[in-house]
XYZ file of C-alpha atoms in Angstrom:
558
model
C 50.297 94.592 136.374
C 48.935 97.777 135.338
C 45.004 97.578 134.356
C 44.400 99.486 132.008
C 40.803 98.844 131.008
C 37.768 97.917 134.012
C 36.232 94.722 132.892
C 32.999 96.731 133.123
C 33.888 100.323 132.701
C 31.852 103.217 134.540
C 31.393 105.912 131.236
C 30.569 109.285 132.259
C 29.542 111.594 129.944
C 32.075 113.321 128.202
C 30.822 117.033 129.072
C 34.077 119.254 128.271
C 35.836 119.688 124.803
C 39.500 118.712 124.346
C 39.983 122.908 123.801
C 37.741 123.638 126.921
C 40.310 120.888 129.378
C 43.587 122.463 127.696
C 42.338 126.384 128.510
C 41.398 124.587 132.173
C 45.029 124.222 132.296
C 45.931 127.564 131.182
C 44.179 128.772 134.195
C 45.506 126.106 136.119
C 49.174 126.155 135.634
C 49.707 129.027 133.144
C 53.661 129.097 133.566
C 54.089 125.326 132.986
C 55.845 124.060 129.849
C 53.581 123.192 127.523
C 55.128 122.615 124.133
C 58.794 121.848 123.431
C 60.404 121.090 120.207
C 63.539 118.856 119.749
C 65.507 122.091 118.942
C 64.934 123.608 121.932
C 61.830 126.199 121.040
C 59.500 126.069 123.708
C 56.818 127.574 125.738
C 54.465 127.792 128.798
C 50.570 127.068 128.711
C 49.997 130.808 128.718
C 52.503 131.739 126.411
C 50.665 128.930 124.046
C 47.701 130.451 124.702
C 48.483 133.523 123.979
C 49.824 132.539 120.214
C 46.375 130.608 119.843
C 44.383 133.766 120.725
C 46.420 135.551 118.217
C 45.699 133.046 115.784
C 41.920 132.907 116.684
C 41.501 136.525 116.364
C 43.467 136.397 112.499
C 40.852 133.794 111.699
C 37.969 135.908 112.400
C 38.973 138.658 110.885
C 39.064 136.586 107.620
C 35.736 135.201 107.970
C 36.418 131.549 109.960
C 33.815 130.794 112.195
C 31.293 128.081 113.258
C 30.938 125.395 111.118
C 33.684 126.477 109.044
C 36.581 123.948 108.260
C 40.634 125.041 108.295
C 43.632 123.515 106.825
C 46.853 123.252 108.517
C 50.025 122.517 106.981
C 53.227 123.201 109.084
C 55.992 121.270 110.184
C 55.935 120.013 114.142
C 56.886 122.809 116.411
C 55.066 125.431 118.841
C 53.489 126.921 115.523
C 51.823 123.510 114.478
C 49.855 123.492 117.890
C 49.284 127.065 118.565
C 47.546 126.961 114.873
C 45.920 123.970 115.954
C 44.377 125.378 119.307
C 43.832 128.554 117.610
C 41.479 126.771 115.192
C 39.101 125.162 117.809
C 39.374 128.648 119.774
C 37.778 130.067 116.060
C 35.137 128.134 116.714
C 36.252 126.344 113.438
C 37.596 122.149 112.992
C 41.124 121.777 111.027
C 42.448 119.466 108.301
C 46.201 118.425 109.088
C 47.784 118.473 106.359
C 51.567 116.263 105.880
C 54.408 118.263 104.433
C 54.710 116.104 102.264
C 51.716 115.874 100.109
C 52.213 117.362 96.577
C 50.032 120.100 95.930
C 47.380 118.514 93.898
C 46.622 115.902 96.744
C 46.042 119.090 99.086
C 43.896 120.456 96.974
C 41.541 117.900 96.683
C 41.970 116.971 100.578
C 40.953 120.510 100.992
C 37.572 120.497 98.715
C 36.143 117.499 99.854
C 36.556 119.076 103.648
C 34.930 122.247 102.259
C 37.762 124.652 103.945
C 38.501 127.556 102.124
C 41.137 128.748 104.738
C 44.835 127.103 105.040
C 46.993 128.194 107.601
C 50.898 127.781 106.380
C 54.573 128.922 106.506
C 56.690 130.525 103.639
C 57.912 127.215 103.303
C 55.065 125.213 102.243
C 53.187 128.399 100.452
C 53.410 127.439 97.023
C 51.395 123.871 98.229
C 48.528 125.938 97.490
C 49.627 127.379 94.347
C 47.635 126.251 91.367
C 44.830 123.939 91.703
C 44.577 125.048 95.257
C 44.271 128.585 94.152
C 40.719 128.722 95.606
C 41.906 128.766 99.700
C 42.723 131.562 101.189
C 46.192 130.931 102.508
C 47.564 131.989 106.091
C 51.317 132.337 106.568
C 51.984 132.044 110.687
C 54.896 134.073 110.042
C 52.312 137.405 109.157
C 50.363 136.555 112.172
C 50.411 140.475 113.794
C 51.119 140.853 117.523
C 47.278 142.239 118.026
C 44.452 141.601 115.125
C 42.409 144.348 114.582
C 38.616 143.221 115.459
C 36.747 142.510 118.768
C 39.016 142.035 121.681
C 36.979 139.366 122.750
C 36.661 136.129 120.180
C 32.827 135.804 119.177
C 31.054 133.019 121.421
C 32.169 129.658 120.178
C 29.409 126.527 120.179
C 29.503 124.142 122.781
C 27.935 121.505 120.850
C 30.279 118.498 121.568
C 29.114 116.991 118.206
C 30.530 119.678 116.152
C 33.548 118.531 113.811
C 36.513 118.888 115.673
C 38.627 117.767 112.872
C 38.758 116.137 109.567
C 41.662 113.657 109.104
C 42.318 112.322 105.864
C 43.200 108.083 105.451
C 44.066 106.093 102.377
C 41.021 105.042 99.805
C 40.490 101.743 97.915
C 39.890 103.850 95.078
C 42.810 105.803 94.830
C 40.299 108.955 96.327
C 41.328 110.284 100.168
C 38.552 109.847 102.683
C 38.013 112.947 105.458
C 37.203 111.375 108.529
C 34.872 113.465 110.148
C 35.693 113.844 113.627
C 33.399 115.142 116.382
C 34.368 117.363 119.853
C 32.406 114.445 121.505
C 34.791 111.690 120.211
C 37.890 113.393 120.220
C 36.963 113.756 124.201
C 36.083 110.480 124.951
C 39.554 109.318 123.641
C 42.135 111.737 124.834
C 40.462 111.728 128.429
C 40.876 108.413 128.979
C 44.906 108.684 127.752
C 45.247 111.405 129.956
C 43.440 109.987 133.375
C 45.579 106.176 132.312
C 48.558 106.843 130.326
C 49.608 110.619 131.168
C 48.885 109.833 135.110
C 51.910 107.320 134.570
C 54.540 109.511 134.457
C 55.007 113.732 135.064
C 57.115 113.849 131.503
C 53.979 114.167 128.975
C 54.475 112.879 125.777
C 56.624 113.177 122.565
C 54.955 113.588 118.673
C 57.174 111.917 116.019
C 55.236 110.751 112.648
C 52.997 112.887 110.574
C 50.166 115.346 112.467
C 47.923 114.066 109.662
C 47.926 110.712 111.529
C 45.615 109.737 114.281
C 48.092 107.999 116.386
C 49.404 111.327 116.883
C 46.233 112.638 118.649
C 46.585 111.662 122.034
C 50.494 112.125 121.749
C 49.480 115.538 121.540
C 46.108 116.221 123.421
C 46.230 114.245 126.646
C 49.857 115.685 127.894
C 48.113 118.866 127.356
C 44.819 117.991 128.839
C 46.980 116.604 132.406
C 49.183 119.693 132.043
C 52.071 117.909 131.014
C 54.676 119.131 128.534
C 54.292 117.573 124.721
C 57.799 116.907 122.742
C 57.425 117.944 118.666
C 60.245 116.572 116.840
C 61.597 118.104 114.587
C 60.508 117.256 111.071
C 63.547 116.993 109.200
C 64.601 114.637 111.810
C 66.160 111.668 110.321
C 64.807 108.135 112.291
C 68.480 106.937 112.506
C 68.690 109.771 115.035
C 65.376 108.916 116.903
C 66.679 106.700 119.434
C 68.988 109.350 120.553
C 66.406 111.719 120.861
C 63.457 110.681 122.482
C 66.118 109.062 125.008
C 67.619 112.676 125.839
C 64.177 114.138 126.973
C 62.835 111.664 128.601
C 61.872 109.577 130.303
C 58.035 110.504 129.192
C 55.039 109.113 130.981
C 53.800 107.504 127.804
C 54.355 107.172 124.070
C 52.561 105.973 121.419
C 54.281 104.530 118.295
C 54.094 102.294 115.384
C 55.583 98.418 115.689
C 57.888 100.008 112.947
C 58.956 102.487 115.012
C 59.457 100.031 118.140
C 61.426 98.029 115.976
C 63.789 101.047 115.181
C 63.932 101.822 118.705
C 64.909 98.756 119.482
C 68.170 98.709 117.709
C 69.374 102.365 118.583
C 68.848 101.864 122.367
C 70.457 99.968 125.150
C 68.661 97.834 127.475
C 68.520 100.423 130.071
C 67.700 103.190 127.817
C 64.634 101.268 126.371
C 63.565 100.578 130.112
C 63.798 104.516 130.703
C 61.751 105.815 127.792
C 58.685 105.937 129.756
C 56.425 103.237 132.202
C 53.508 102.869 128.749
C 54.253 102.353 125.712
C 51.391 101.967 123.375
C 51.449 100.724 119.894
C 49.332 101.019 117.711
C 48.870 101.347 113.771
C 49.789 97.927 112.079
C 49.487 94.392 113.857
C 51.903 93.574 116.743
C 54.519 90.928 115.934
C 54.510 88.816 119.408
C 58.538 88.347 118.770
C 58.944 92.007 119.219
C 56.161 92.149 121.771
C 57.956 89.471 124.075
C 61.463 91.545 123.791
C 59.806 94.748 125.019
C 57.612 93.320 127.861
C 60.726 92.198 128.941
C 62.024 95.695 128.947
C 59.041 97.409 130.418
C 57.356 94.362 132.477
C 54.119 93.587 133.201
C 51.516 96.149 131.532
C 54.013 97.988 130.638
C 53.812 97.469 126.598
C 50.105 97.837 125.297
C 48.730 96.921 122.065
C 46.011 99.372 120.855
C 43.599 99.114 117.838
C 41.587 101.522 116.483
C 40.116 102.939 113.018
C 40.443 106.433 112.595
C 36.512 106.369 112.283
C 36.358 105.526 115.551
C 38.312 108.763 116.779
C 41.611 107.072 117.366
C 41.131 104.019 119.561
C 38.779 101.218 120.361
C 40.487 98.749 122.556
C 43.460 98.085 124.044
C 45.200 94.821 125.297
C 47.584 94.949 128.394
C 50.741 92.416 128.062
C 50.866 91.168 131.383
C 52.561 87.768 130.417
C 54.494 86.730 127.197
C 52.683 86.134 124.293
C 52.898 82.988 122.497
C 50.451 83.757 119.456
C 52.075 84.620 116.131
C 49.962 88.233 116.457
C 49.331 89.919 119.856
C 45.268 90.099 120.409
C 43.689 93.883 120.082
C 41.883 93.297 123.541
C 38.740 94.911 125.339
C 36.827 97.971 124.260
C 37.755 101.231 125.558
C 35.564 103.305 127.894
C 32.496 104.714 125.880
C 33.265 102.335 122.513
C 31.747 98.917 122.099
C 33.003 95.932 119.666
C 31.012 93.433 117.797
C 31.552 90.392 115.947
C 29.296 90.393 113.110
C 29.123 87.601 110.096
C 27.826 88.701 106.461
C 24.351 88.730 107.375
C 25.128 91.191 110.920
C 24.891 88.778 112.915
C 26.537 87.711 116.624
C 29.883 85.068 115.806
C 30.113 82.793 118.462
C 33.260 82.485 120.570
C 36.545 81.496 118.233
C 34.642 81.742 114.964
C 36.025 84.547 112.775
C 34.055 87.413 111.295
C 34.172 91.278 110.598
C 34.782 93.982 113.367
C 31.838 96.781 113.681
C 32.814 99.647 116.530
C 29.999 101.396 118.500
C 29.925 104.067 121.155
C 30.960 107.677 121.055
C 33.903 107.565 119.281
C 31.897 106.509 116.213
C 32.738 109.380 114.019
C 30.190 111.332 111.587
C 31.235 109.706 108.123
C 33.115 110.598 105.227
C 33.639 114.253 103.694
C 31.812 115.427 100.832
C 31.119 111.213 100.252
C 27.428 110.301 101.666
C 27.347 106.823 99.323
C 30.506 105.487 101.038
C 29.083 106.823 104.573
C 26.347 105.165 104.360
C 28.068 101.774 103.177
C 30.665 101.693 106.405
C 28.283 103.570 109.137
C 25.408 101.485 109.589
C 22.258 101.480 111.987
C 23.341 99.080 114.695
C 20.987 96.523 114.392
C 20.461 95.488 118.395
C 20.217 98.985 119.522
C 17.081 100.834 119.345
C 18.580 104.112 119.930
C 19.254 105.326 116.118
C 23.214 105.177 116.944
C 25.280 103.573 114.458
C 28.504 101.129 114.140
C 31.564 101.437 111.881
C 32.297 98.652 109.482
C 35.946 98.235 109.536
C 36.577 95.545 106.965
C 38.916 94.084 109.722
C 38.829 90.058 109.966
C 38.543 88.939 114.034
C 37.625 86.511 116.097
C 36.873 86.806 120.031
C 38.735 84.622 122.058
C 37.453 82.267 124.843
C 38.618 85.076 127.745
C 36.741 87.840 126.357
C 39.537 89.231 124.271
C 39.001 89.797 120.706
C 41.996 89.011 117.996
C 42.554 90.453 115.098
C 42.935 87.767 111.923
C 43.480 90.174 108.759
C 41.839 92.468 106.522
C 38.475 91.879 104.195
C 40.118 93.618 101.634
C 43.865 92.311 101.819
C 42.715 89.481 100.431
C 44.620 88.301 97.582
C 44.359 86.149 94.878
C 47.002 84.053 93.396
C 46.310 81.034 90.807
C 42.831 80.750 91.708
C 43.730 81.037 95.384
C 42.690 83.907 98.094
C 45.487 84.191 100.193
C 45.523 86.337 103.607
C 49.005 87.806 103.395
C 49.239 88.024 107.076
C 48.760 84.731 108.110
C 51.974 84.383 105.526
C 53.783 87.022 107.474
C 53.077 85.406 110.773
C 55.077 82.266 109.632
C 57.427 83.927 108.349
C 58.401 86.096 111.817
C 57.669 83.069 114.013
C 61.325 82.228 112.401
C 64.475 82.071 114.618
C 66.738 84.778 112.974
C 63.937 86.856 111.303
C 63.474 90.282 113.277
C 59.985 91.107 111.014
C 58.454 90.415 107.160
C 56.236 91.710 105.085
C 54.422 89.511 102.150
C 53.970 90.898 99.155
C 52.551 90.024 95.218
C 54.711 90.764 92.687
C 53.799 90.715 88.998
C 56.273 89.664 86.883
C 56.981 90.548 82.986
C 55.094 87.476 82.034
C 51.844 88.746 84.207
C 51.695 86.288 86.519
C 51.175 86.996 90.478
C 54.087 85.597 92.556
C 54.404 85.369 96.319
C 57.468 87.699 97.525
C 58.562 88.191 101.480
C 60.510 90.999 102.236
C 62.480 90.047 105.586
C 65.049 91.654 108.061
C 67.233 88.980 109.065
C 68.656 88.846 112.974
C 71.281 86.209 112.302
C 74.654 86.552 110.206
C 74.034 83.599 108.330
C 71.800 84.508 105.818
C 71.825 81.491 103.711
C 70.848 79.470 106.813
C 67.953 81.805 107.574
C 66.332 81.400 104.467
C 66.455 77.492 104.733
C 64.868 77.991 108.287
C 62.184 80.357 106.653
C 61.784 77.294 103.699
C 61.338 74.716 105.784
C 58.820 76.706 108.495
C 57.079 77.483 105.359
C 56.900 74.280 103.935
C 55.974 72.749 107.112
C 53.086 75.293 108.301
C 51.624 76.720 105.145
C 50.092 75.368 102.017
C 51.856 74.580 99.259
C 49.714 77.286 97.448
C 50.704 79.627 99.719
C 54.643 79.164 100.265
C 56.430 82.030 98.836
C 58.187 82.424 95.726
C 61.050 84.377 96.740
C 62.705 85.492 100.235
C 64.176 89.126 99.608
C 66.573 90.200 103.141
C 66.502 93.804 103.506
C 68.608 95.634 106.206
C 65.439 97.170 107.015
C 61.278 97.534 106.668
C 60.729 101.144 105.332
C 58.276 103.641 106.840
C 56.090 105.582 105.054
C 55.175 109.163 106.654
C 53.195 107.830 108.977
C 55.296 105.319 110.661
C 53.851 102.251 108.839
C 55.208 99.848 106.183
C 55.799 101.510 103.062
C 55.084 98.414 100.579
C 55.432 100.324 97.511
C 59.155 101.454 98.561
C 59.530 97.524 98.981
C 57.961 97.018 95.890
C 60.549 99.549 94.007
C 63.741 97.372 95.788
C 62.753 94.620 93.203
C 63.267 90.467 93.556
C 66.849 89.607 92.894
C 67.228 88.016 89.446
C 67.495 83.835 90.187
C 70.767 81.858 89.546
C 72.796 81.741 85.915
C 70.232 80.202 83.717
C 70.935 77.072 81.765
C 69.439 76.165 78.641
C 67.867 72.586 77.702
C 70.702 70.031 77.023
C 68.240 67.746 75.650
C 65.209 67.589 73.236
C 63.641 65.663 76.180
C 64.263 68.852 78.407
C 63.761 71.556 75.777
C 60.002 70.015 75.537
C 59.674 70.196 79.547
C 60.852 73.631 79.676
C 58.523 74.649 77.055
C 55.632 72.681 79.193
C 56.661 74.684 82.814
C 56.519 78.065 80.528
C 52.898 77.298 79.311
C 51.567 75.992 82.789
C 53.777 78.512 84.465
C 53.547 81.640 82.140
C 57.076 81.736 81.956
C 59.286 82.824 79.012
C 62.107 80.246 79.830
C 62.966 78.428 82.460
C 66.457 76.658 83.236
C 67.396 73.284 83.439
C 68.652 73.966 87.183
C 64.890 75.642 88.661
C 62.510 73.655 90.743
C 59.105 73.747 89.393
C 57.832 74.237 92.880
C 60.102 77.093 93.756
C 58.764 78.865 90.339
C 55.169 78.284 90.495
């Protein structure tokens, strides 16, 4: 079994930027491939180097510097990662930026960072058009061969807790939050992918979801940081063609992916081709089903499949748990704390949960990011003083549900805020979901509420059936249901879909399952009787229905 984390880990310092280990390599190996797209475009270190200089220098000479803050917005490719390097070589941090985000999200994305630079192509120029009128934009394509200016770049800091980036995540409110990541953090993380999961293998690493997620960070950085060659996919890539892909330039030494994307991969490859992808596989991103857990540590064996957790506040990851053995649990633990990070198990009033009693997640230790963008009232609720450390340092509040388990491992139980309620009842949607997948013949399931026209809040699972027999899967899914869950919390309708959808970032897309709808029930019969007209009208008042038939069960509806 590979051991991936000490039981005691020796930190050292982190004393080099990601930047300052990737021009190490530069120096190192300078003719080595260093970035490769799926179309073939590629280049050496130097030849990297040399774009990021170029890029460096254009920043300058429009005023980037220390302290100042860059967006990015370009598809994956040699450009996206020359711009990237040629940021931090600025002295400057960057904002990656999806192509897909409509113009008055980037906008806003872009204030709150404070950049007033955005480095672009032709393609995505008009992004910036309108309410982002007030940046500066930077087309890669008008990048000159030599910048007029100093030919050497002005000193750069090397403060390790300047921002290295600010990464934008999804808000409660409806409002972005910028992650502000620090040099120091960003270290801590990709070092210890590159010394354990980029030592695996000579084939680097591949980058297939959106830059402006932080799974993609160490995809990127530690190949780069071992001197190892990092795949971009193309973006227009379709993920029916993924499979194919990633299997014709590997095998990699690791990759890091969603359980939606393992799930995809799953069904495009053989057996063999799985096994060759690469020795590590990480996942990360959503909760790992153990069904599709067991399947792949089949594949990969022992230590081979990892399960990784990890706020983006906490610069990427925060533990990791080795499968060494197959996994019985419903929900694969989250494991031990990385080098440098530390995990707690705190109840309402902060303080220690003992063993098996459930509480909420706070992260320590370097990785602990700065706080929020342009949002000091919501820093200071989620990045607290850590209350049994005298040192000033802080922990993250991650809202995440745990509990830590009687070996030391910590597993993850659901989120503080996923909470829902239905007729009077709070409902963790993932303990639903974990019934549901535990199912012989269901592949994976996602638990939904659904309002109807009446108002009322109905239990829906969306489910990807394994077995032909449909029918005979949703009686197995009844009856699990019935038999594991309360009766409050059995759900309302089973919707088969050929397949979960991904959002941009490789995880479930619940709106898009939302938008497929819940199939209209059987033919509806009307009351026969006066005896039955007066209990349909009863269901519809305790049921806040506007009919019901003579052939529904009252269970099934409410």
């Amino acid at each position: 079994p590979v051991v991936l984390v000490d039981a005691v880990p020796v930190v050292e310092p982190v004393v080099r930027s990601v930047l300052a280990e990737v021009e190490a390599r530069v120096a190192l190996s300078p003719s080595a491939a260093a970035v490769v797209s799926s179309s073939g475009v590629g280049v050496s270190f130097a030849e990297l180097d040399a774009r990021a200089v170029r890029v460096a220098r254009w920043l300058v000479s429009c005023g980037v510097g220390s302290g100042s803050v860059v967006g990015v917005l370009l598809d994956r490719g040699v450009d996206l990662v020359a711009s990237l390097v040629g940021v931090w070589k600025a002295g400057a941090a960057f904002v990656p930026l999806d192509p897909s985000y409509p113009s008055g999200r980037i906008a806003g994305m872009l204030t709150d960072a404070g950049a007033t630079v955005a480095v672009t192509s032709g393609r995505y120029a008009d992004r910036f058009a309108g309410d982002g009128a007030g940046v500066r934009v930077l087309r890669v394509e008008d990048v000159p061969e030599t910048v007029a200016g100093p030919e050497v770049l002005p000193g750069r800091s090397t403060d390790l807790d300047e921002l290295a980036y600010v990464i934008f995540t999804s808000g409660s409110t409806g409002r972005p939050k910028g992650v502000q990541v620090t040099h120091r953090g960003l270290a801590n993380h990709v070092r210890w992918a590159a010394s354990v999961l980029a030592s695996r293998g000579s084939g680097g690493c591949a980058a297939f979801s959106s830059v402006a997620f932080d799974l993609q960070v160490p995809n990127v950085w530690a190949p780069l940081v071992a001197g190892q060659r990092v795949l971009m996919v193309d973006q227009d890539l379709d993920l029916s063609e993924l499979g194919q892909v990633l299997s014709g330039f590997g095998p990699f030494s690791f990759l890091k992916l969603t359980p939606g994307h393992l799930e995809i991969l799953g069904r495009q490859l053989s057996d063999e081709q799985a096994r060759s992808l690469a020795p590590t596989i990480v996942v990360a991103g959503e909760a790992l089903p153990a069904g599709l857990a067991n399947r792949w540590w089949g594949l990969l064996g022992p230590g081979g499949l990892v399960n990784e957790y990890g706020p983006t506040e906490a610069s990427v990851g925060t533990c990791v748990f080795p499968i060494v053995v197959e996994q019985s649990v419903s929900v694969v633990p989250i494991g031990r704390a990385l080098p440098g990070m530390s995990m707690l198990v705190l109840d309402p009033q902060m303080q220690l949960c003992p063993v098996g009693v459930t509480g909420e997640l706070y992260v320590g230790g370097v990785g602990v990011a700065r706080g929020y963008a342009g949002q000091p009232i919501l820093t200071a609720e989620r990045f607290v003083p850590d209350p049994f450390a005298g040192d000033g340092s802080r922990l993250y509040r991650t809202g995440d549900l745990v509990r830590r388990l009687a070996g030391g491992d910590v597993e993850f139980v659901g989120r503080v805020d996923h909470q829902v309620k239905v007729r009077g009842y709070r409902i963790e949607l993932g303990e639903i979901e974990s019934v549901v997948e535990g199912v012989e013949g269901v592949g994976d399931a996602v638990a939904l509420v659904s309002a109807s026209e009446a108002g009322d809040a109905r239990l829906v699972v969306f489910y990807r059936p394994t077995l032909p027999a449909v029918a005979d899967v949703v009686e197995r899914i009844r009856a699990r249901c019935a038999e594991t869950l309360p009766e409050y919390m059995v759900p309302a309708d089973l919707v088969a879909v050929e397949s979960i959808p991904l959002n941009a970032n490789g995880k479930v897309d619940r709106a898009a399952l939302l938008a497929v709808g819940v199939p209209a029930r059987g033919e509806h019969v009307e009351a026969g009787t006066e005896l039955e007209a007066q209990l349909a009208g009863i269901w519809c008042q305790v049921l806040n229905l506007d009919r019901v038939s003579t052939t529904d069960s009252f269970f099934d509806l409410g």
